[in-house]
Short mmCIF file of C-alpha atoms in Angstrom, two decimals:
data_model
loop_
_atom_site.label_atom_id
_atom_site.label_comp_id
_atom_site.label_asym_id
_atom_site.label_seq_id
_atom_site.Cartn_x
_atom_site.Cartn_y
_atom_site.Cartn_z
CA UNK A 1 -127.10 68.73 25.40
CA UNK A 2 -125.05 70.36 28.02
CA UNK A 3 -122.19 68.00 27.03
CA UNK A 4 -121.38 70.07 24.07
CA UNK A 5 -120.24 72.92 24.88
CA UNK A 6 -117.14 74.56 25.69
CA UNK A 7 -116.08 74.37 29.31
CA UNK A 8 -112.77 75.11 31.43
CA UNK A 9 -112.75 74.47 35.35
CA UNK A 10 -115.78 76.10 37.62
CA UNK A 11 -113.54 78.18 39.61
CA UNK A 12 -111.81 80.12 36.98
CA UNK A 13 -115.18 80.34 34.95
CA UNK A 14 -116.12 81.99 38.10
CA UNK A 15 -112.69 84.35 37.99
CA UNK A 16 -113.97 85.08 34.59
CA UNK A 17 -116.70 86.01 34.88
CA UNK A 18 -116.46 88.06 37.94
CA UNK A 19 -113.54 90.35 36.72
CA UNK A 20 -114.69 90.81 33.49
CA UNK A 21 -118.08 92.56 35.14
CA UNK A 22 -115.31 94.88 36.23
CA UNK A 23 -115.04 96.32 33.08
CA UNK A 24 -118.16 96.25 31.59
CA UNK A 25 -118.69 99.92 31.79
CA UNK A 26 -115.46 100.74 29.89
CA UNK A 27 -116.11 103.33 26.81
CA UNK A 28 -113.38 104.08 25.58
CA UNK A 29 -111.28 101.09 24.13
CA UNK A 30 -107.86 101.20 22.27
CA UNK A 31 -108.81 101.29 18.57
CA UNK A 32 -105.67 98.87 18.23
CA UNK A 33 -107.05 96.36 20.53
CA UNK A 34 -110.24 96.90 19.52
CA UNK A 35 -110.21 95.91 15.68
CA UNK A 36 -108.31 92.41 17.57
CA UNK A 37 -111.74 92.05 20.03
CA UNK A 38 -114.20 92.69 17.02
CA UNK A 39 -113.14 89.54 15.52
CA UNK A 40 -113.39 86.77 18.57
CA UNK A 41 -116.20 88.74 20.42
CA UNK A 42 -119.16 86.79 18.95
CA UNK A 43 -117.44 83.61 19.70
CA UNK A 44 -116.88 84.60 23.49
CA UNK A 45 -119.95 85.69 23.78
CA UNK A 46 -121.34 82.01 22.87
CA UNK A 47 -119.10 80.58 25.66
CA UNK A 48 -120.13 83.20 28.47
CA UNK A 49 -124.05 82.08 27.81
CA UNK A 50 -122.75 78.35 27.86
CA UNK A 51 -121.22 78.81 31.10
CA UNK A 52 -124.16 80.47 32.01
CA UNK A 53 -126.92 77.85 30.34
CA UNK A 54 -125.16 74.83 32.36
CA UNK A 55 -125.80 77.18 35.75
CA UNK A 56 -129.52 77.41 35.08
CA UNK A 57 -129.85 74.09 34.36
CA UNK A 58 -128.25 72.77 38.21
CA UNK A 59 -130.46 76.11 38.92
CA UNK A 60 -133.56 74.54 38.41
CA UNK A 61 -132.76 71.04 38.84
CA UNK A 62 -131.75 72.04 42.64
CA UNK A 63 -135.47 73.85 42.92
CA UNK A 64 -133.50 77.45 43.51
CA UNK A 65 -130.15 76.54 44.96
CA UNK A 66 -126.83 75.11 42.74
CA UNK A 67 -125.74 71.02 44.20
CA UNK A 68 -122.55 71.82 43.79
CA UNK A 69 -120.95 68.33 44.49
CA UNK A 70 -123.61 66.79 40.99
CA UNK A 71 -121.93 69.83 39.50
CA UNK A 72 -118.33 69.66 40.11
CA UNK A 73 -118.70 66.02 39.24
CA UNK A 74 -120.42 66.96 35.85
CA UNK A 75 -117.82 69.59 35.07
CA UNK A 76 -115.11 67.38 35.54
CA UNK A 77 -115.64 65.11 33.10
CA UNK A 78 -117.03 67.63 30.51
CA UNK A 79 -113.87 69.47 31.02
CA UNK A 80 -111.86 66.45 29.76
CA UNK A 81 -113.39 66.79 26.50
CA UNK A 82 -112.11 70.27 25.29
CA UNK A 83 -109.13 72.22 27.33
CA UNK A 84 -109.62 75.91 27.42
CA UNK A 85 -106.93 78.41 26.64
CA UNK A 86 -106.63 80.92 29.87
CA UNK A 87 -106.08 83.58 26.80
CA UNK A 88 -109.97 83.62 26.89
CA UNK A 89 -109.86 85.83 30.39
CA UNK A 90 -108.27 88.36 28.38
CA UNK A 91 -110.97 88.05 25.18
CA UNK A 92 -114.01 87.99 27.81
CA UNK A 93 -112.46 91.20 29.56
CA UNK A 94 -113.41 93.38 26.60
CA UNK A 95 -116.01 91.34 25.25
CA UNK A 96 -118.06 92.87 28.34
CA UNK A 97 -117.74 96.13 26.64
CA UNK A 98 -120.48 95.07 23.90
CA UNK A 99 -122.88 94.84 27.25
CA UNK A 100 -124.41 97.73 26.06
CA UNK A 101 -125.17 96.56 22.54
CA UNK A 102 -128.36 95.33 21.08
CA UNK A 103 -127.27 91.85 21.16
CA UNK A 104 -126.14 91.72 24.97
CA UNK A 105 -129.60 93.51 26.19
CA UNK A 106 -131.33 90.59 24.05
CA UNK A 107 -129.45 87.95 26.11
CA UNK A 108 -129.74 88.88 29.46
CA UNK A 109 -131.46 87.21 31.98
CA UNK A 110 -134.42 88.72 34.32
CA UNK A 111 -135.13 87.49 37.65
CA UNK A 112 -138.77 87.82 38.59
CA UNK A 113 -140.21 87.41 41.93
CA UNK A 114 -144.23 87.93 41.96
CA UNK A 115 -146.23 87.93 45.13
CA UNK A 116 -148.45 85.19 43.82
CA UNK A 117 -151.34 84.53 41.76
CA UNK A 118 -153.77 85.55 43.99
CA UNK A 119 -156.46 87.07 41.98
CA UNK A 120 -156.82 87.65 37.76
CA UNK A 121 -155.59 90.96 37.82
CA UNK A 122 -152.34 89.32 39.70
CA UNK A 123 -152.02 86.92 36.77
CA UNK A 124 -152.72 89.50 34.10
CA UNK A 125 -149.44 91.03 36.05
CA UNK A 126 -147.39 88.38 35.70
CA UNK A 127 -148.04 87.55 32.04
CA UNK A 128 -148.59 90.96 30.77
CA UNK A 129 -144.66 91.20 32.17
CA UNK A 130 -143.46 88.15 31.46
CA UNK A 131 -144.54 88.37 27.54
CA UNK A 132 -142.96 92.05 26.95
CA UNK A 133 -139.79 90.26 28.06
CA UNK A 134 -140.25 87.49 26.11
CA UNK A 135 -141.00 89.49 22.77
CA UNK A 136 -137.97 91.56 23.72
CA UNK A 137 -135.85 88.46 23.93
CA UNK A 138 -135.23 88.68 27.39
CA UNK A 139 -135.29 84.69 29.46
CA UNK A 140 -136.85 85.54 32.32
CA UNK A 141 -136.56 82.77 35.85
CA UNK A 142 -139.92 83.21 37.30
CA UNK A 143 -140.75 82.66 41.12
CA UNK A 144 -144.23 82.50 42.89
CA UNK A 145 -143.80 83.49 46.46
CA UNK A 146 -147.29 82.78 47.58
CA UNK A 147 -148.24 85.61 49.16
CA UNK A 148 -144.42 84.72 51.66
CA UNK A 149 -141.97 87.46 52.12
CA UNK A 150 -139.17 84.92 52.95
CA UNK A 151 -140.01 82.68 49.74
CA UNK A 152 -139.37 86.01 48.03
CA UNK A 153 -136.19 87.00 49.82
CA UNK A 154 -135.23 83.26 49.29
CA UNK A 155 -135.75 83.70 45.17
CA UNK A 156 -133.86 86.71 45.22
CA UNK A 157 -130.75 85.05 46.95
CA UNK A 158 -131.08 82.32 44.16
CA UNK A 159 -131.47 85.19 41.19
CA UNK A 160 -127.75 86.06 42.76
CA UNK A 161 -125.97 82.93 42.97
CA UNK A 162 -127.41 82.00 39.39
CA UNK A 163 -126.18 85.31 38.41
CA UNK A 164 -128.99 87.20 36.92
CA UNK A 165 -128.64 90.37 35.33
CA UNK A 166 -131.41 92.48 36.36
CA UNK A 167 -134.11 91.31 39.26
CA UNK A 168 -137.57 92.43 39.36
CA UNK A 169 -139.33 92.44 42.61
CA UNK A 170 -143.26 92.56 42.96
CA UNK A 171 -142.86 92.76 47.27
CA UNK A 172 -145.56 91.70 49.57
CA UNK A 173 -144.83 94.37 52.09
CA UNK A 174 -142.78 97.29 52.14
CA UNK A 175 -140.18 96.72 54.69
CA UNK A 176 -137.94 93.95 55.63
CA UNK A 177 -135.48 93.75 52.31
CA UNK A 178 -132.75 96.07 53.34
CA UNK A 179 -130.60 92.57 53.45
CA UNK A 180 -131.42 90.59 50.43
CA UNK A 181 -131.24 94.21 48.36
CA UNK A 182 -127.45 94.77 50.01
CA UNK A 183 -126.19 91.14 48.51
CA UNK A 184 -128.11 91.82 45.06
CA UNK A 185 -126.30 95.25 44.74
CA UNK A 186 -122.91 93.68 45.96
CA UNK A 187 -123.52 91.22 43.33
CA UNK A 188 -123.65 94.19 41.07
CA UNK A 189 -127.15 93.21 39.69
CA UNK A 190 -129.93 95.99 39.34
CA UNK A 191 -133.48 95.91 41.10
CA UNK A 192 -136.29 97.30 39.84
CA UNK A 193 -139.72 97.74 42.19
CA UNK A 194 -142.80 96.44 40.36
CA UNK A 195 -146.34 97.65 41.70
CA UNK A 196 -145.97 97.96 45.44
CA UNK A 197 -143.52 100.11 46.95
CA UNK A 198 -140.92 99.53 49.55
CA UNK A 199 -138.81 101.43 52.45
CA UNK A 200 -135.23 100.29 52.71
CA UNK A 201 -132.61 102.73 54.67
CA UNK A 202 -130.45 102.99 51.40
CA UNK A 203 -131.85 104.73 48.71
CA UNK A 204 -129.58 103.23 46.61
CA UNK A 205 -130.42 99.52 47.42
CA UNK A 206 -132.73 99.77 43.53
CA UNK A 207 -132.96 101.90 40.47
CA UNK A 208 -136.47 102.69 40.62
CA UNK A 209 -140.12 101.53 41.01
CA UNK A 210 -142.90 101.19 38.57
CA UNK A 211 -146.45 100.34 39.27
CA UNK A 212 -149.65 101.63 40.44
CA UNK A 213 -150.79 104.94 41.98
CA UNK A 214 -152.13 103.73 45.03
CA UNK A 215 -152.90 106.90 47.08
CA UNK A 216 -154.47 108.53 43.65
CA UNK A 217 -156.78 105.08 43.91
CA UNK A 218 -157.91 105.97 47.45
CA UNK A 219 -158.35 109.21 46.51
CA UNK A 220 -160.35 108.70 43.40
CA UNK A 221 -162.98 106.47 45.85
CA UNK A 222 -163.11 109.24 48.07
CA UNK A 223 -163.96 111.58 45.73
CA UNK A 224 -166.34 109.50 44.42
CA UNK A 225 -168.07 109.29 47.20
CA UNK A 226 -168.08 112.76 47.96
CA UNK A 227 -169.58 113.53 44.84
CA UNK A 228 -172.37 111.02 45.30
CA UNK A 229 -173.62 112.10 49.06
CA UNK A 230 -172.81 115.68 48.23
CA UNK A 231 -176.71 116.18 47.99
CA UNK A 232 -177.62 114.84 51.52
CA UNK A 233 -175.79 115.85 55.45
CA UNK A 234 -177.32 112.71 56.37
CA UNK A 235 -173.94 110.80 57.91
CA UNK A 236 -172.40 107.72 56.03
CA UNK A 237 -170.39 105.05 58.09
CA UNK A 238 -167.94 103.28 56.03
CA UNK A 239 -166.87 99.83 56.59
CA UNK A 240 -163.16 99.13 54.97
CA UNK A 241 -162.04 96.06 53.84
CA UNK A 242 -157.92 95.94 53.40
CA UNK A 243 -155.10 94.76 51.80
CA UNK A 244 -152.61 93.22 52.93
CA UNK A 245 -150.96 94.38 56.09
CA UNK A 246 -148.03 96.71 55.76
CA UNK A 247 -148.29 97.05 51.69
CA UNK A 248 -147.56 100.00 50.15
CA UNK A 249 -151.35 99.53 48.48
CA UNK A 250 -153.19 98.93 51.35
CA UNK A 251 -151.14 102.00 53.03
CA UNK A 252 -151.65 104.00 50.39
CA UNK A 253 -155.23 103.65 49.29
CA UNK A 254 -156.52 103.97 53.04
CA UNK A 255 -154.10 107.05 53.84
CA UNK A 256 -155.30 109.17 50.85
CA UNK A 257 -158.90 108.05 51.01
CA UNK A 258 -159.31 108.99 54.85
CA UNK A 259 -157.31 112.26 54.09
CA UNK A 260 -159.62 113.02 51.10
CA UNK A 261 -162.87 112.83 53.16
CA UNK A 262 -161.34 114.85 55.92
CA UNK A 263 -160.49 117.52 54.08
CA UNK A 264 -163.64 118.02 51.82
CA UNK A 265 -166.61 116.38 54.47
CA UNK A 266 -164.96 115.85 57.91
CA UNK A 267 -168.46 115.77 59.57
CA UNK A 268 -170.13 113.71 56.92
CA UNK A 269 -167.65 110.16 56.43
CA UNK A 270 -166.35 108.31 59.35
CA UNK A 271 -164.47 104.88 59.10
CA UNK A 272 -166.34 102.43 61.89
CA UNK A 273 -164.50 99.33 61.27
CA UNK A 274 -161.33 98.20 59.16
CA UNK A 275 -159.90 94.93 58.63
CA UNK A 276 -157.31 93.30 56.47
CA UNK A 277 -158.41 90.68 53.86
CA UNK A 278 -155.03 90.55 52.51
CA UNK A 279 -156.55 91.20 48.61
CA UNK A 280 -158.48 87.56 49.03
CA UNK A 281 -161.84 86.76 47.73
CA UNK A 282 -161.76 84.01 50.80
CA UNK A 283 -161.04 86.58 53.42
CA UNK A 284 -163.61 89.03 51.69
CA UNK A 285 -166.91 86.73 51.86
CA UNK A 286 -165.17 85.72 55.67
CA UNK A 287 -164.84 89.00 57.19
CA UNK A 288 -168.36 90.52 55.66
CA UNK A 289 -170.34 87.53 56.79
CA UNK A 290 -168.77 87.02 60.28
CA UNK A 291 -169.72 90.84 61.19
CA UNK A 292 -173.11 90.08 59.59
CA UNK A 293 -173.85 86.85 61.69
CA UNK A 294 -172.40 88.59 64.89
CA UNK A 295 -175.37 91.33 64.15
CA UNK A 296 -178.00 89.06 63.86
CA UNK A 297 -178.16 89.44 60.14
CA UNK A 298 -177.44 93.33 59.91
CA UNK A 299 -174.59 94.84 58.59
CA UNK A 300 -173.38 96.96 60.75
CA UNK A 301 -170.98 97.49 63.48
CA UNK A 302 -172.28 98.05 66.92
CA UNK A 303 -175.09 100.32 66.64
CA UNK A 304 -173.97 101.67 63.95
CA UNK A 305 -175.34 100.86 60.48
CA UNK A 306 -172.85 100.38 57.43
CA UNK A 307 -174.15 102.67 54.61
CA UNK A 308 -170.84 102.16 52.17
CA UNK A 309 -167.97 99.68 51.82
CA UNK A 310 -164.42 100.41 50.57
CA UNK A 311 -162.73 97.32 49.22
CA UNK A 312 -159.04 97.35 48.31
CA UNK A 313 -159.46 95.50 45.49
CA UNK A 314 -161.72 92.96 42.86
CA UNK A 315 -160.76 89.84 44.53
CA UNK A 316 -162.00 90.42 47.96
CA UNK A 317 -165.25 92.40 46.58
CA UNK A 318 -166.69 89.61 44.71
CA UNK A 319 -166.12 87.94 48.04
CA UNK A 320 -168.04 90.59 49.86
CA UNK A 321 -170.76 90.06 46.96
CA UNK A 322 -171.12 86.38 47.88
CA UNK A 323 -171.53 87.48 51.47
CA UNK A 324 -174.11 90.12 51.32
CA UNK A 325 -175.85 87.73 49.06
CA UNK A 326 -175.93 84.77 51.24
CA UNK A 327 -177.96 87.09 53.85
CA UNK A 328 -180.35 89.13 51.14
CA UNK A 329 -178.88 92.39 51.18
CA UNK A 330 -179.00 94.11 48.21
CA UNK A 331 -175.20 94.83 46.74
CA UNK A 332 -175.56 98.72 45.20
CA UNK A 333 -178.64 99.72 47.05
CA UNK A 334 -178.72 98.64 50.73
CA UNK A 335 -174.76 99.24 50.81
CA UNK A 336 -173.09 101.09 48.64
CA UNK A 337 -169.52 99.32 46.95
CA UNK A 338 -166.58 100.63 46.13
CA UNK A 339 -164.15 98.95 44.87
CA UNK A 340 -159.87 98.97 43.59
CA UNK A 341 -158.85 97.17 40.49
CA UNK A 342 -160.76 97.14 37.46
CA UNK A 343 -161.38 93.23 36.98
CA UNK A 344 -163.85 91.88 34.30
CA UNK A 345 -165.82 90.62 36.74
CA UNK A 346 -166.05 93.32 39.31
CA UNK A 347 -167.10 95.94 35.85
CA UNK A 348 -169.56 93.45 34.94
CA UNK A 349 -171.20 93.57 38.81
CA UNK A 350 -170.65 97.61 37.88
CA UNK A 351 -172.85 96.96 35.16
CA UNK A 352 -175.46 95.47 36.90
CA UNK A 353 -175.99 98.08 39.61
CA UNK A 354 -174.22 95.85 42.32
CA UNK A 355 -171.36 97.62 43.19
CA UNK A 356 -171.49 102.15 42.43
CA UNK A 357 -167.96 102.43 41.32
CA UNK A 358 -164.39 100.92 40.88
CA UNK A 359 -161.35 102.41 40.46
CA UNK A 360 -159.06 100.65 38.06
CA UNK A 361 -155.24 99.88 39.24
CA UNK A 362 -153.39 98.90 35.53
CA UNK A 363 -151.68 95.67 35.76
CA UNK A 364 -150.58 96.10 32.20
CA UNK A 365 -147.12 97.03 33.26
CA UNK A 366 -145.07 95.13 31.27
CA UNK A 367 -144.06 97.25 27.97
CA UNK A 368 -143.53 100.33 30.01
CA UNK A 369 -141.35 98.27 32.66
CA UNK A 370 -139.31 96.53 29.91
CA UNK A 371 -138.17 99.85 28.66
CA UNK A 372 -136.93 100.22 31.87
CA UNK A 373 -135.18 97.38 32.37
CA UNK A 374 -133.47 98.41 29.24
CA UNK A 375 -132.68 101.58 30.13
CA UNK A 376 -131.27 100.42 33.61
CA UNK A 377 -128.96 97.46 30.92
CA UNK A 378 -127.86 99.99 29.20
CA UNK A 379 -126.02 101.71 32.13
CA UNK A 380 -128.87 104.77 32.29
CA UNK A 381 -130.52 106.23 34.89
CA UNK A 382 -134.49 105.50 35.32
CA UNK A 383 -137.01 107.84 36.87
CA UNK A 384 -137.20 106.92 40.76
CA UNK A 385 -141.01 106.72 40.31
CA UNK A 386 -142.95 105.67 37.42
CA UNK A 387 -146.74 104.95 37.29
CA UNK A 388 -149.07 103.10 34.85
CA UNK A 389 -152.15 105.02 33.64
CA UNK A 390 -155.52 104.51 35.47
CA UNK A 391 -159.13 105.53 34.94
CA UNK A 392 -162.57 105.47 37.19
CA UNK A 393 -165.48 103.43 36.16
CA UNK A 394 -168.61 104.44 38.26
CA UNK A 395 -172.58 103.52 38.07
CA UNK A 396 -172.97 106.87 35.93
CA UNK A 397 -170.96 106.19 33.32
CA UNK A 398 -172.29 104.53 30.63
CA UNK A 399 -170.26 101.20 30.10
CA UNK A 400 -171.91 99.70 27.06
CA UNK A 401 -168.81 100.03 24.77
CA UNK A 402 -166.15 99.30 27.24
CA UNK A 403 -163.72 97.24 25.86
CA UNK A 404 -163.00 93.73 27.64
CA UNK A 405 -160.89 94.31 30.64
CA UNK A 406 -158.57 91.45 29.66
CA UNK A 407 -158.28 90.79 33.45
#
């Protein structure tokens, strides 16, 4: 199908391309030149996506990199079918001024680069994003990183050489994509952040982040906890269970919650023991029954006797779950769980008196971060922090008419 449309040589399809993004931003055009444009626009504007649709198709055939030499080849003899006119440089130059139209914001192409798939609310990400842009008639190049900084910084360099026009980037840890950021905004493509945050030494490197709240999450379970021990001095050792290393989340939630109990109870809370589970149900059920075999079937570190356990999210929770009851302790009442996401499953343990309270992070992003991207399209500015609307679910609410979670 590629065979049929209108091609001229790669290099100067290139040219094309590249100075016409030079004047995308222009407002004001010559109402001369302009009643000339109106009339071969739409037909340009078929060509550029051709150009563009035989890219993505060496894009994925090459697995996220362009074989150019199966390319040239193709080219050449598709080129012998239909010479171009080099008039069309000067008819794509203002064609790029309708970027800002309805029509161009329908076409473009978003780059998406998700941590992984690590855990339902993960996957509720992912689609819940990838079918606003759909519906808005965005195409959208997906790539799972599996839980691998490089695979991500490896998609992103692909999302530039195939020419995206806006990248979204869901990063495993906050530092570490200065680089890859630099080539994207050389490129002249636009980042936006999507639920974790990042540090780069540019501010400039993207437009803006949207996602969760995650040092309002630790500070919701802190608070929680404060209100349910706020009847008793007896002391409460706490047992954490993190996310990934170097996240914004697991920074985040742990920061806030340790600076909430300080502040309200500093002689009442202590943290014993943290360890990273990086957000894994695996790593969850591995880290809670190693300490428990270590203690002879206790839980509890050292001496010391674990009365509550913060878990940074669903995933590794229901792990923990599995854990505590492989040994016979009682989930809810010998320990006391709280947990970060708002799963299905992790409301229906809720429910059952297993875990005493979770704190929902929203991974419906997607309409609110589609009106971003375009916003960001359309040449605006976007708000350099936006966050999704959460709530607290805890064992003394009454949950009988909560909705399904969807996640």
């Amino acid at each position: 199908m590629y065979c049929n449309v209108i091609l001229i040589k790669f290099d100067v399809a290139i040219m094309i391309f590249y100075v016409a993004k030079m004047f995308c931003n222009i407002e004001n055009v010559d109402k001369h030149v302009e009643k000339y444009v109106d009339n071969v626009e739409k037909c340009v504007y078929k060509v550029k996506n051709a150009l563009r649709e035989v890219k993505f198709f060496f894009f994925r055939l090459g697995k996220g990199s362009l074989h150019f030499t199966k390319m040239q080849s193709i080219i050449d003899d598709m080129k012998k079918r239909l010479p171009f006119s080099v008039l069309l440089l000067v008819f794509a130059l203002f064609s790029c001024r309708s970027k800002k139209t309805d029509e161009a914001q329908r076409s473009a192409i978003i780059g998406f680069s998700q941590i992984g798939s690590e855990s339902s609310w993960r996957t509720c990400n992912t689609a819940s994003i990838i079918s606003s842009a759909e519906r808005e008639g965005f195409q959208v190049v997906f790539d799972d990183a599996e839980q691998k900084q490089e695979k991500q910084i490896r998609a992103i360099r692909s999302f530039i050489v195939y020419q995206v026009d806006i990248i979204l980037l869901a990063p495993i840890v906050e530092e570490g994509w200065d680089g890859v950021l630099s080539e994207a905004k050389e490129a002249g493509i636009p980042v936006i952040v999507v639920d974790r945050k990042i540090k780069t030494r540019a501010k400039n490197l993207f437009e803006g982040y949207i996602g969760e709240d995650s040092c309002s999450e630790g500070k919701k379970a802190a608070e929680f906890l404060l209100k349910k021990y706020a009847d008793t001095e007896e002391h409460k050792n706490i047992l954490e269970i993190a996310g990934t290393t170097n996240s914004s989340s697991a920074k985040g939630r742990a920061k806030a919650f340790r600076d909430t109990l300080s502040e309200n109870a500093p002689q009442k809370f202590s943290v014993i023991y943290s360890e990273s589970g990086d957000f894994l149900r695996s790593r969850g059920q591995e880290i809670i029954s190693q300490i428990i075999a270590y203690n002879g079937g206790e839980l509890k570190i050292g001496a010391k006797k674990v009365d509550v356990i913060f878990s940074h999210n669903d995933a590794m929770t229901l792990g923990i779950l599995d854990a505590l009851d492989s040994y016979g302790i009682k989930a809810g009442k010998d320990v006391a769980i709280v947990s970060v996401d708002g799963e299905q499953n992790a409301v229906n343990e809720l429910k059952k008196g297993r875990l005493n309270c979770v704190v929902e992070c929203n991974p419906k992003t997607g309409d609110a971060l589609i009106e971003l991207v375009k916003k960001v399209l359309s040449g605006e500015k976007i708000p350099e922090e936006s966050y999704v609307d959460e709530t607290l679910f805890t064992e003394d609410d009454n949950l009988s008419l909560l909705e399904p979670r969807g996640y």
